[in-house]
Amino acid sequence: MLSNISEAKARGAIVIALCTEGETRLGGKADHVLFIPKADPFFSPILNVIPLQLLAYHVANLLGCDVDQPRNLAKSVTVE
């Protein structure tokens, strides 16, 4: 993963990393770091998804995308 970050940086990308608190291997390679608390590995995916979903929402909102009406999303509504 660190080599992928270095390669992306070499090509001019802005890197936003998601790390657990206390992570030292990143070593300032990322432009922005989002820290999540250390937790049991069972709960780690849940803690990782929450900030990523919020980031995706805010980036889409800044780009002017309609976050409430995504294209090609099949919605089923039960009408009685």
XYZ file of C-alpha atoms in Angstrom:
80
model
C 0.000 0.000 0.000
C 2.829 2.396 0.795
C 4.379 1.826 -2.627
C 1.004 2.573 -4.247
C 0.808 5.822 -2.280
C 4.322 6.769 -3.398
C 3.481 5.992 -7.029
C 0.295 8.059 -6.890
C 2.189 10.981 -5.315
C 4.865 10.747 -8.025
C 2.112 11.235 -10.620
C 0.785 14.330 -8.856
C -2.177 12.850 -6.997
C -3.519 14.193 -3.729
C -3.569 11.300 -1.258
C -6.110 11.015 1.550
C -5.249 8.098 3.829
C -7.359 6.310 6.409
C -5.269 5.012 9.325
C -5.784 3.706 12.813
C -4.543 5.859 15.668
C -0.880 5.266 16.376
C 0.032 4.233 12.827
C 3.610 5.301 12.119
C 4.450 3.588 8.809
C 2.710 6.252 6.736
C 5.540 8.653 7.531
C 4.021 11.789 6.016
C 3.494 10.248 2.572
C -0.178 11.250 2.459
C -1.433 14.800 2.047
C -4.327 14.283 4.443
C -4.832 11.562 7.041
C -8.112 10.497 8.615
C -7.528 8.667 11.886
C -9.933 6.108 13.294
C -9.694 4.616 16.785
C -8.144 1.218 17.362
C -10.808 -1.434 17.674
C -11.403 -5.148 17.519
C -10.772 -6.466 13.967
C -14.424 -7.544 13.832
C -15.585 -3.896 14.085
C -12.787 -2.359 12.018
C -14.647 -2.485 8.649
C -17.588 -0.608 10.160
C -15.313 2.073 11.569
C -13.532 2.377 8.217
C -16.696 2.736 6.142
C -18.252 5.585 8.141
C -15.614 8.277 7.395
C -15.267 7.064 3.792
C -19.019 7.376 3.196
C -19.000 10.880 4.691
C -16.023 11.830 2.521
C -17.773 10.503 -0.598
C -20.951 12.405 0.296
C -19.166 15.719 0.817
C -17.000 15.383 -2.302
C -20.074 14.584 -4.410
C -21.893 17.530 -2.868
C -18.954 19.877 -3.626
C -18.879 18.645 -7.228
C -22.557 19.490 -7.595
C -23.817 15.916 -7.896
C -27.352 15.184 -6.764
C -26.597 12.967 -3.782
C -30.272 12.183 -3.175
C -30.992 10.900 -6.679
C -28.160 8.678 -7.910
C -28.487 7.505 -11.524
C -29.448 3.948 -12.372
C -30.404 3.066 -8.820
C -33.276 0.615 -8.772
C -35.598 1.500 -5.932
C -38.483 -0.686 -4.940
C -41.380 0.948 -3.187
C -44.317 -0.952 -1.831
C -47.573 0.872 -2.333
C -50.659 -0.421 -0.603
